[in-house]
Amino acid sequence: MNTKLKNVILLLCVVIFALTGCTSSNSETAQESHLDRVIKSKKLRVAVLPDNPPWSVMKADGSFAGYDIDIANKLAEALGVEVEFVPTEGANRLPLVQTDKVDVVIACFSPTNERAKSINFTEPYAVSGSLPLYRKDNPLKSWEDLKEKKVSVARGSTNDTILTKYFPKTEVVRFDTISDAFMALKSGKVDALLEQNQMVYEMARKNPELEALNAEPFKPSLVAMAVKRGDHDWLNYLNSFIRNFNASGDNAELYKKWFGTEMPKIVNY
């Protein structure tokens, strides 16, 4: 065997050894799945919106209630762990997942294509559309009436995107929280509020001076849980939970409890 061939063989051996070593190192340092972390720590950290009834709301005593809250409790029960609710604003849902501050977001989160570039979404567990809420002394008769109006939204929400994209002549007034956007309507700083239809109906029911637009919700969208990208074990578990939760009828029961209507067929099977 000549010297040149020996050198080639030696180089190949060095490359193979280096690649094998790298593969072993990467396997050993692979990040632990949130599924394993949750089970080991006996704690499930869930990001929720504190001001989004009937989806979720923080009560005066610091406890939480709502549709998303019940689902989070069901998930924790299935895992055999305690749940820790982490209140957040709509715009912070995505960074909370990316920075590992929570294990999952259950906060009326629509899995848009743009958001899915940064985080992973589960299969849907609900559907929500958008409706304007207005004061009866300053009524709206149709979606067209939003033109040239001041409409408040939670910053970074699906409703923010809808107004920006489909209602360019509307003046969008953005707030960090849904509560602030709602108070802007109550105080007359804006002409309307755009929010999820279920929440708008609830606000109108509790505030006699307010009314929901009598129209079909705009572009109903799916609602899903959100997790950090790449954690396939955790994502697979959550998808299994949602499939079983839907198929058992438990989800439909909770949906009717909180919203007073039947679960949309798109997720009711």
Short mmCIF file of C-alpha atoms in Angstrom, two decimals:
data_model
loop_
_atom_site.label_atom_id
_atom_site.label_comp_id
_atom_site.label_asym_id
_atom_site.label_seq_id
_atom_site.Cartn_x
_atom_site.Cartn_y
_atom_site.Cartn_z
CA MET A 1 0.00 0.00 0.00
CA ASN A 2 1.58 3.33 -1.04
CA THR A 3 2.02 6.28 1.28
CA LYS A 4 -0.66 8.40 -0.44
CA LEU A 5 -3.33 5.70 0.02
CA LYS A 6 -2.35 5.24 3.68
CA ASN A 7 -2.80 8.95 4.29
CA VAL A 8 -6.26 8.91 2.70
CA ILE A 9 -7.36 5.97 4.87
CA LEU A 10 -5.98 7.65 7.97
CA LEU A 11 -7.85 10.86 7.17
CA LEU A 12 -11.11 8.96 6.68
CA CYS A 13 -10.67 7.24 10.05
CA VAL A 14 -10.13 10.60 11.76
CA VAL A 15 -13.28 12.06 10.15
CA ILE A 16 -15.40 9.02 11.10
CA PHE A 17 -14.12 9.16 14.69
CA ALA A 18 -14.86 12.87 14.92
CA LEU A 19 -18.40 12.45 13.57
CA THR A 20 -19.09 9.55 15.93
CA GLY A 21 -17.85 11.59 18.86
CA CYS A 22 -20.03 14.58 17.92
CA THR A 23 -23.12 12.40 17.58
CA SER A 24 -22.56 10.88 21.00
CA SER A 25 -22.00 14.28 22.58
CA ASN A 26 -25.14 15.74 21.03
CA SER A 27 -27.23 12.78 22.23
CA GLU A 28 -25.93 13.13 25.75
CA THR A 29 -26.66 16.85 25.89
CA ALA A 30 -30.04 16.72 24.15
CA GLN A 31 -32.58 18.92 25.91
CA GLU A 32 -35.00 17.15 28.19
CA SER A 33 -38.59 17.11 26.99
CA HIS A 34 -41.12 19.24 28.84
CA LEU A 35 -43.14 16.07 29.25
CA ASP A 36 -40.40 14.52 31.40
CA ARG A 37 -39.77 17.79 33.22
CA VAL A 38 -43.43 18.24 34.12
CA ILE A 39 -43.74 14.67 35.40
CA LYS A 40 -40.51 14.89 37.43
CA SER A 41 -41.27 18.30 38.93
CA LYS A 42 -44.95 17.45 39.53
CA LYS A 43 -45.77 20.94 38.21
CA LEU A 44 -47.35 22.16 34.96
CA ARG A 45 -46.72 25.84 34.14
CA VAL A 46 -49.55 27.21 32.00
CA ALA A 47 -49.71 30.68 30.48
CA VAL A 48 -53.25 32.11 30.59
CA LEU A 49 -54.93 35.45 29.96
CA PRO A 50 -56.19 36.98 33.23
CA ASP A 51 -58.80 39.21 31.61
CA ASN A 52 -60.50 37.17 28.91
CA PRO A 53 -63.84 35.87 30.24
CA PRO A 54 -65.36 33.38 29.71
CA TRP A 55 -62.10 31.85 28.41
CA SER A 56 -60.07 32.81 31.47
CA VAL A 57 -60.13 35.42 34.20
CA MET A 58 -58.23 36.10 37.41
CA LYS A 59 -60.61 36.56 40.33
CA ALA A 60 -60.16 38.99 43.23
CA ASP A 61 -58.63 36.29 45.43
CA GLY A 62 -55.96 35.50 42.82
CA SER A 63 -57.53 32.25 41.63
CA PHE A 64 -58.52 31.63 38.01
CA ALA A 65 -61.74 30.54 36.31
CA GLY A 66 -62.93 29.93 32.77
CA TYR A 67 -62.99 27.50 29.88
CA ASP A 68 -59.21 27.52 29.31
CA ILE A 69 -58.67 27.17 33.06
CA ASP A 70 -60.85 24.06 33.23
CA ILE A 71 -58.94 22.55 30.30
CA ALA A 72 -55.60 23.27 31.98
CA ASN A 73 -56.83 21.60 35.17
CA LYS A 74 -57.98 18.56 33.17
CA LEU A 75 -54.53 18.35 31.54
CA ALA A 76 -52.77 18.57 34.91
CA GLU A 77 -55.07 15.87 36.25
CA ALA A 78 -54.22 13.59 33.33
CA LEU A 79 -50.49 14.13 33.98
CA GLY A 80 -50.87 13.60 37.73
CA VAL A 81 -49.34 17.00 38.57
CA GLU A 82 -50.24 20.39 40.03
CA VAL A 83 -50.93 23.33 37.72
CA GLU A 84 -49.28 26.73 38.09
CA PHE A 85 -51.05 29.51 36.17
CA VAL A 86 -48.82 32.22 34.72
CA PRO A 87 -50.87 35.32 33.78
CA THR A 88 -49.77 37.02 30.59
CA GLU A 89 -50.74 39.62 28.02
CA GLY A 90 -51.64 38.54 24.51
CA ALA A 91 -48.43 39.85 22.95
CA ASN A 92 -46.28 37.94 25.47
CA ARG A 93 -47.71 34.49 24.83
CA LEU A 94 -45.18 33.69 22.13
CA PRO A 95 -41.99 34.83 23.98
CA LEU A 96 -43.08 33.02 27.14
CA VAL A 97 -42.97 29.75 25.19
CA GLN A 98 -39.74 30.57 23.38
CA THR A 99 -37.88 31.40 26.60
CA ASP A 100 -39.11 28.36 28.53
CA LYS A 101 -40.97 30.44 31.11
CA VAL A 102 -44.00 28.14 30.73
CA ASP A 103 -44.59 24.57 29.57
CA VAL A 104 -47.66 25.36 27.50
CA VAL A 105 -49.88 28.28 26.52
CA ILE A 106 -53.63 27.71 26.91
CA ALA A 107 -54.90 31.19 26.23
CA CYS A 108 -57.38 31.38 23.35
CA PHE A 109 -54.39 31.23 20.97
CA SER A 110 -55.04 31.05 17.21
CA PRO A 111 -52.43 28.97 15.34
CA THR A 112 -51.76 31.38 12.48
CA ASN A 113 -49.19 30.48 9.83
CA GLU A 114 -47.03 33.40 10.93
CA ARG A 115 -46.99 32.32 14.59
CA ALA A 116 -46.30 28.73 13.57
CA LYS A 117 -42.93 29.85 12.19
CA SER A 118 -41.76 30.49 15.75
CA ILE A 119 -43.61 27.99 17.96
CA ASN A 120 -45.45 24.68 17.66
CA PHE A 121 -49.23 24.40 17.95
CA THR A 122 -51.30 21.40 18.94
CA GLU A 123 -54.42 20.17 17.24
CA PRO A 124 -57.36 22.57 17.83
CA TYR A 125 -59.59 22.28 20.87
CA ALA A 126 -61.99 25.15 20.08
CA VAL A 127 -63.03 27.76 17.51
CA SER A 128 -63.43 31.50 17.95
CA GLY A 129 -64.46 34.38 15.68
CA SER A 130 -64.32 38.14 16.16
CA LEU A 131 -67.12 40.64 16.78
CA PRO A 132 -67.29 44.36 17.55
CA LEU A 133 -68.71 45.57 20.84
CA TYR A 134 -70.11 49.11 20.94
CA ARG A 135 -72.02 51.49 23.19
CA LYS A 136 -75.74 51.66 22.52
CA ASP A 137 -75.56 55.46 22.31
CA ASN A 138 -73.04 55.09 19.45
CA PRO A 139 -74.35 52.05 17.55
CA LEU A 140 -72.93 50.04 14.67
CA LYS A 141 -75.26 48.45 12.12
CA SER A 142 -72.75 46.43 10.09
CA TRP A 143 -69.08 45.59 9.67
CA GLU A 144 -68.91 48.43 7.13
CA ASP A 145 -69.55 50.91 9.94
CA LEU A 146 -66.05 50.25 11.31
CA LYS A 147 -64.65 52.48 8.56
CA GLU A 148 -63.34 55.78 9.91
CA LYS A 149 -64.05 54.58 13.48
CA LYS A 150 -61.66 54.22 16.41
CA VAL A 151 -61.56 50.55 17.45
CA SER A 152 -59.59 49.20 20.40
CA VAL A 153 -57.80 45.85 20.43
CA ALA A 154 -55.27 43.96 22.51
CA ARG A 155 -51.86 44.53 20.94
CA GLY A 156 -50.58 41.59 18.85
CA SER A 157 -53.89 39.72 19.00
CA THR A 158 -55.75 38.10 16.11
CA ASN A 159 -58.17 41.04 16.29
CA ASP A 160 -55.28 43.46 15.81
CA THR A 161 -54.29 41.53 12.68
CA ILE A 162 -57.87 41.47 11.35
CA LEU A 163 -58.34 45.22 11.62
CA THR A 164 -54.93 45.99 10.16
CA LYS A 165 -55.38 43.66 7.20
CA TYR A 166 -59.08 43.88 6.35
CA PHE A 167 -60.15 47.31 7.64
CA PRO A 168 -57.42 49.73 6.53
CA LYS A 169 -59.68 52.77 6.97
CA THR A 170 -60.29 51.95 10.63
CA GLU A 171 -58.16 53.68 13.26
CA VAL A 172 -56.74 50.85 15.36
CA VAL A 173 -56.10 51.81 18.99
CA ARG A 174 -53.85 49.22 20.62
CA PHE A 175 -53.60 48.38 24.31
CA ASP A 176 -51.41 45.93 26.19
CA THR A 177 -54.36 44.20 27.83
CA ILE A 178 -57.94 43.34 26.91
CA SER A 179 -59.09 45.12 30.09
CA ASP A 180 -57.53 48.39 28.95
CA ALA A 181 -59.06 48.01 25.48
CA PHE A 182 -62.45 47.40 27.09
CA MET A 183 -62.16 50.40 29.41
CA ALA A 184 -61.34 52.60 26.40
CA LEU A 185 -64.74 51.65 24.98
CA LYS A 186 -66.55 52.14 28.29
CA SER A 187 -65.03 55.61 28.75
CA GLY A 188 -65.78 56.74 25.20
CA LYS A 189 -62.17 56.96 24.04
CA VAL A 190 -62.97 54.60 21.15
CA ASP A 191 -66.09 53.78 19.16
CA ALA A 192 -65.87 50.00 19.43
CA LEU A 193 -63.84 47.07 20.73
CA LEU A 194 -62.97 44.05 18.61
CA GLU A 195 -62.63 40.77 20.51
CA GLN A 196 -63.57 37.08 20.38
CA ASN A 197 -67.29 36.64 19.85
CA GLN A 198 -67.76 34.59 23.03
CA MET A 199 -66.11 37.29 25.12
CA VAL A 200 -68.07 40.06 23.41
CA TYR A 201 -71.37 38.32 24.20
CA GLU A 202 -70.27 38.01 27.84
CA MET A 203 -69.31 41.69 28.06
CA ALA A 204 -72.63 42.77 26.53
CA ARG A 205 -74.54 40.55 28.96
CA LYS A 206 -72.80 42.11 31.96
CA ASN A 207 -72.91 45.72 30.71
CA PRO A 208 -76.44 46.83 29.68
CA GLU A 209 -75.10 49.98 28.00
CA LEU A 210 -73.07 47.87 25.55
CA GLU A 211 -74.16 45.70 22.64
CA ALA A 212 -72.56 43.17 20.30
CA LEU A 213 -72.89 43.66 16.56
CA ASN A 214 -75.74 41.53 15.23
CA ALA A 215 -73.69 39.78 12.55
CA GLU A 216 -71.75 36.62 11.87
CA PRO A 217 -68.34 36.52 13.58
CA PHE A 218 -65.53 37.58 11.26
CA LYS A 219 -63.23 34.83 9.98
CA PRO A 220 -63.67 32.20 12.71
CA SER A 221 -60.31 30.69 13.59
CA LEU A 222 -59.08 27.58 15.34
CA VAL A 223 -57.82 27.73 18.91
CA ALA A 224 -54.91 25.54 20.00
CA MET A 225 -52.29 25.11 22.70
CA ALA A 226 -48.78 26.38 22.02
CA VAL A 227 -45.40 24.88 22.98
CA LYS A 228 -41.74 25.47 22.24
CA ARG A 229 -40.54 24.35 18.82
CA GLY A 230 -38.89 20.97 18.47
CA ASP A 231 -40.20 19.22 21.61
CA HIS A 232 -42.01 16.46 19.73
CA ASP A 233 -42.59 14.20 22.76
CA TRP A 234 -44.45 16.99 24.55
CA LEU A 235 -46.39 18.00 21.44
CA ASN A 236 -47.40 14.38 20.80
CA TYR A 237 -48.64 13.98 24.36
CA LEU A 238 -50.73 17.15 24.18
CA ASN A 239 -52.23 16.09 20.84
CA SER A 240 -53.19 12.73 22.35
CA PHE A 241 -54.77 14.51 25.31
CA ILE A 242 -56.82 16.79 23.02
CA ARG A 243 -57.97 13.92 20.79
CA ASN A 244 -59.14 11.92 23.80
CA PHE A 245 -60.66 15.03 25.41
CA ASN A 246 -62.68 15.75 22.25
CA ALA A 247 -63.71 12.15 21.57
CA SER A 248 -64.90 11.58 25.15
CA GLY A 249 -67.36 14.48 24.98
CA ASP A 250 -65.71 16.22 27.94
CA ASN A 251 -64.62 19.16 25.80
CA ALA A 252 -68.11 19.65 24.34
CA GLU A 253 -69.53 19.63 27.87
CA LEU A 254 -67.10 22.31 29.07
CA TYR A 255 -67.67 24.41 25.96
CA LYS A 256 -71.43 24.46 26.55
CA LYS A 257 -70.91 25.19 30.25
CA TRP A 258 -68.89 28.33 29.56
CA PHE A 259 -70.31 29.57 26.24
CA GLY A 260 -73.88 28.32 26.36
CA THR A 261 -73.74 26.87 22.84
CA GLU A 262 -72.78 23.58 21.21
CA MET A 263 -69.15 22.91 20.31
CA PRO A 264 -68.53 23.68 16.61
CA LYS A 265 -68.44 20.53 14.50
CA ILE A 266 -64.90 21.24 13.32
CA VAL A 267 -63.56 20.05 16.70
CA ASN A 268 -66.55 18.04 17.98
CA TYR A 269 -66.04 14.37 17.10
#
